[in-house]
Each structure stands twice: as structure tokens, then as C-alpha cells.
């Protein structure tokens, strides 16, 4: 097979900068031991990665996801909502806590404290 050119890949990945980023990432994967999906034909890893993109044996969307994952330093974890957190901690959100007073009880205790009760 003749050497691949950017024009062979540009219809799969229209943005040339993104194409370079994806091909470079795939070349690094190949260098790290990933299986290639086309015949090597004595080509170097960057050319093999471009040929894989051109032949669509490596999808641009899959490569994009793997590139993003490789650059993430923190994994996003879904935190429970506040009401779920209260349930997890053992508190029931619909019942008032023992220390909570309603308005009527507060007024009653204030009147008793002042001697009016």
C-alpha cells in the first residue's frame, strides 16, 4: 500500500489539528504495545495510526474518548444528593430533630421562663 496522506484522513476527521492529536495518541498506544489493525508494511507507528484512521479500523470517536481518558488526572465521581446523604447518615429528613422546637412550643417555654405560664 502506498503511504497514507493527510488527505486520506481529512474526510474522517475534518479538523487537521484534531487529526494530528488522534494519530499521535494512537501512535503512542501502538508504541505501548496495542495491537495494530492494518498491515504494518514496514511503516512507522505514526503512519500506521494514520492508515488505521483512513481505513476506519480505528474510529475517530473511540480514539477521541481514549485520548480524553488518557489526559484526565481526576476521575469524576457522582456525589449523593443532600437528602440522600441524610438518609445515608441515619437521619430522617421528614422528622424534626429532637432539639428542634416548633413555634408554639418555643413561645410556651418563653412564657414559663418569664413566670407567666
PDB file of C-alpha atoms in Angstrom, residues 12-99:
ATOM      1  CA  UNK A  12     -12.836  11.054   8.569  1.00  0.00           C
ATOM      2  CA  UNK A  13     -11.553  13.827  10.874  1.00  0.00           C
ATOM      3  CA  UNK A  14     -12.103  17.231   9.227  1.00  0.00           C
ATOM      4  CA  UNK A  15     -10.122  19.244  11.767  1.00  0.00           C
ATOM      5  CA  UNK A  16      -6.428  18.742  10.964  1.00  0.00           C
ATOM      6  CA  UNK A  17      -5.314  19.642  14.485  1.00  0.00           C
ATOM      7  CA  UNK A  18      -7.637  17.015  15.936  1.00  0.00           C
ATOM      8  CA  UNK A  19      -6.402  14.525  13.336  1.00  0.00           C
ATOM      9  CA  UNK A  20      -2.812  15.092  14.445  1.00  0.00           C
ATOM     10  CA  UNK A  21      -3.796  14.718  18.119  1.00  0.00           C
ATOM     11  CA  UNK A  22      -5.695  11.479  17.477  1.00  0.00           C
ATOM     12  CA  UNK A  23      -2.992   9.988  15.253  1.00  0.00           C
ATOM     13  CA  UNK A  24      -0.281  10.870  17.778  1.00  0.00           C
ATOM     14  CA  UNK A  25      -2.283   9.297  20.585  1.00  0.00           C
ATOM     15  CA  UNK A  26      -2.834   6.144  18.533  1.00  0.00           C
ATOM     16  CA  UNK A  27       0.891   6.018  17.664  1.00  0.00           C
ATOM     17  CA  UNK A  28       1.680   6.175  21.401  1.00  0.00           C
ATOM     18  CA  UNK A  29      -0.793   3.343  22.029  1.00  0.00           C
ATOM     19  CA  UNK A  30       0.928   1.246  19.356  1.00  0.00           C
ATOM     20  CA  UNK A  31       4.320   2.026  20.913  1.00  0.00           C
ATOM     21  CA  UNK A  32       2.962   0.877  24.262  1.00  0.00           C
ATOM     22  CA  UNK A  33       2.016  -2.489  22.762  1.00  0.00           C
ATOM     23  CA  UNK A  34      -1.522  -2.079  21.411  1.00  0.00           C
ATOM     24  CA  UNK A  35      -2.450  -4.367  18.538  1.00  0.00           C
ATOM     25  CA  UNK A  36      -2.416  -2.735  15.110  1.00  0.00           C
ATOM     26  CA  UNK A  37      -5.470  -3.197  12.907  1.00  0.00           C
ATOM     27  CA  UNK A  38      -3.805  -2.833   9.478  1.00  0.00           C
ATOM     28  CA  UNK A  39      -0.719  -4.396   7.903  1.00  0.00           C
ATOM     29  CA  UNK A  40       2.428  -2.618   9.044  1.00  0.00           C
ATOM     30  CA  UNK A  41       4.164  -2.710   5.608  1.00  0.00           C
ATOM     31  CA  UNK A  42       7.410  -1.602   7.263  1.00  0.00           C
ATOM     32  CA  UNK A  43       5.775   1.711   8.277  1.00  0.00           C
ATOM     33  CA  UNK A  44       6.476   3.575  11.471  1.00  0.00           C
ATOM     34  CA  UNK A  45       3.823   3.961  14.153  1.00  0.00           C
ATOM     35  CA  UNK A  46       2.575   7.451  13.123  1.00  0.00           C
ATOM     36  CA  UNK A  47       1.994   6.255   9.553  1.00  0.00           C
ATOM     37  CA  UNK A  48       0.277   3.092  10.804  1.00  0.00           C
ATOM     38  CA  UNK A  49      -2.006   5.196  13.005  1.00  0.00           C
ATOM     39  CA  UNK A  50      -2.930   7.445  10.064  1.00  0.00           C
ATOM     40  CA  UNK A  51      -3.633   4.376   7.924  1.00  0.00           C
ATOM     41  CA  UNK A  52      -5.888   2.984  10.658  1.00  0.00           C
ATOM     42  CA  UNK A  53      -7.827   6.251  10.732  1.00  0.00           C
ATOM     43  CA  UNK A  54      -8.045   6.389   6.920  1.00  0.00           C
ATOM     44  CA  UNK A  55      -9.263   2.771   6.726  1.00  0.00           C
ATOM     45  CA  UNK A  56     -11.621   3.397   9.661  1.00  0.00           C
ATOM     46  CA  UNK A  57     -10.292   0.401  11.579  1.00  0.00           C
ATOM     47  CA  UNK A  58      -9.860   2.864  14.443  1.00  0.00           C
ATOM     48  CA  UNK A  59     -12.902   5.106  14.792  1.00  0.00           C
ATOM     49  CA  UNK A  60     -12.345   8.795  15.437  1.00  0.00           C
ATOM     50  CA  UNK A  61     -14.925   8.807  18.241  1.00  0.00           C
ATOM     51  CA  UNK A  62     -13.252   5.884  20.037  1.00  0.00           C
ATOM     52  CA  UNK A  63      -9.829   7.458  19.648  1.00  0.00           C
ATOM     53  CA  UNK A  64     -11.170  10.787  20.927  1.00  0.00           C
ATOM     54  CA  UNK A  65     -12.605   9.122  24.051  1.00  0.00           C
ATOM     55  CA  UNK A  66      -9.366   7.253  24.748  1.00  0.00           C
ATOM     56  CA  UNK A  67      -7.352  10.459  24.278  1.00  0.00           C
ATOM     57  CA  UNK A  68      -9.565  12.320  26.737  1.00  0.00           C
ATOM     58  CA  UNK A  69      -9.374   9.492  29.277  1.00  0.00           C
ATOM     59  CA  UNK A  70      -5.589   9.355  28.992  1.00  0.00           C
ATOM     60  CA  UNK A  71      -5.344  13.075  29.826  1.00  0.00           C
ATOM     61  CA  UNK A  72      -7.719  13.035  32.785  1.00  0.00           C
ATOM     62  CA  UNK A  73      -5.989  13.362  36.117  1.00  0.00           C
ATOM     63  CA  UNK A  74      -9.090  13.103  38.282  1.00  0.00           C
ATOM     64  CA  UNK A  75     -11.965  10.743  37.786  1.00  0.00           C
ATOM     65  CA  UNK A  76     -15.342  12.382  38.325  1.00  0.00           C
ATOM     66  CA  UNK A  77     -17.409  10.623  40.963  1.00  0.00           C
ATOM     67  CA  UNK A  78     -21.117  11.258  41.385  1.00  0.00           C
ATOM     68  CA  UNK A  79     -21.745  12.574  44.888  1.00  0.00           C
ATOM     69  CA  UNK A  80     -25.048  11.703  46.558  1.00  0.00           C
ATOM     70  CA  UNK A  81     -27.611  14.478  46.878  1.00  0.00           C
ATOM     71  CA  UNK A  82     -28.104  16.179  50.262  1.00  0.00           C
ATOM     72  CA  UNK A  83     -31.337  14.336  51.039  1.00  0.00           C
ATOM     73  CA  UNK A  84     -29.738  11.025  50.098  1.00  0.00           C
ATOM     74  CA  UNK A  85     -26.735  11.908  52.241  1.00  0.00           C
ATOM     75  CA  UNK A  86     -29.028  12.484  55.234  1.00  0.00           C
ATOM     76  CA  UNK A  87     -30.544   9.049  54.714  1.00  0.00           C
ATOM     77  CA  UNK A  88     -27.104   7.510  54.450  1.00  0.00           C
ATOM     78  CA  UNK A  89     -26.061   9.190  57.697  1.00  0.00           C
ATOM     79  CA  UNK A  90     -29.091   7.778  59.516  1.00  0.00           C
ATOM     80  CA  UNK A  91     -31.145  10.971  59.895  1.00  0.00           C
ATOM     81  CA  UNK A  92     -34.669  11.088  58.635  1.00  0.00           C
ATOM     82  CA  UNK A  93     -35.316  14.313  56.747  1.00  0.00           C
ATOM     83  CA  UNK A  94     -39.093  14.354  57.290  1.00  0.00           C
ATOM     84  CA  UNK A  95     -38.873  14.192  61.108  1.00  0.00           C
ATOM     85  CA  UNK A  96     -37.596  17.176  63.078  1.00  0.00           C
ATOM     86  CA  UNK A  97     -34.551  16.527  65.204  1.00  0.00           C
ATOM     87  CA  UNK A  98     -35.007  16.200  68.977  1.00  0.00           C
ATOM     88  CA  UNK A  99     -33.557  19.668  69.563  1.00  0.00           C
TER      89      UNK A  99
END
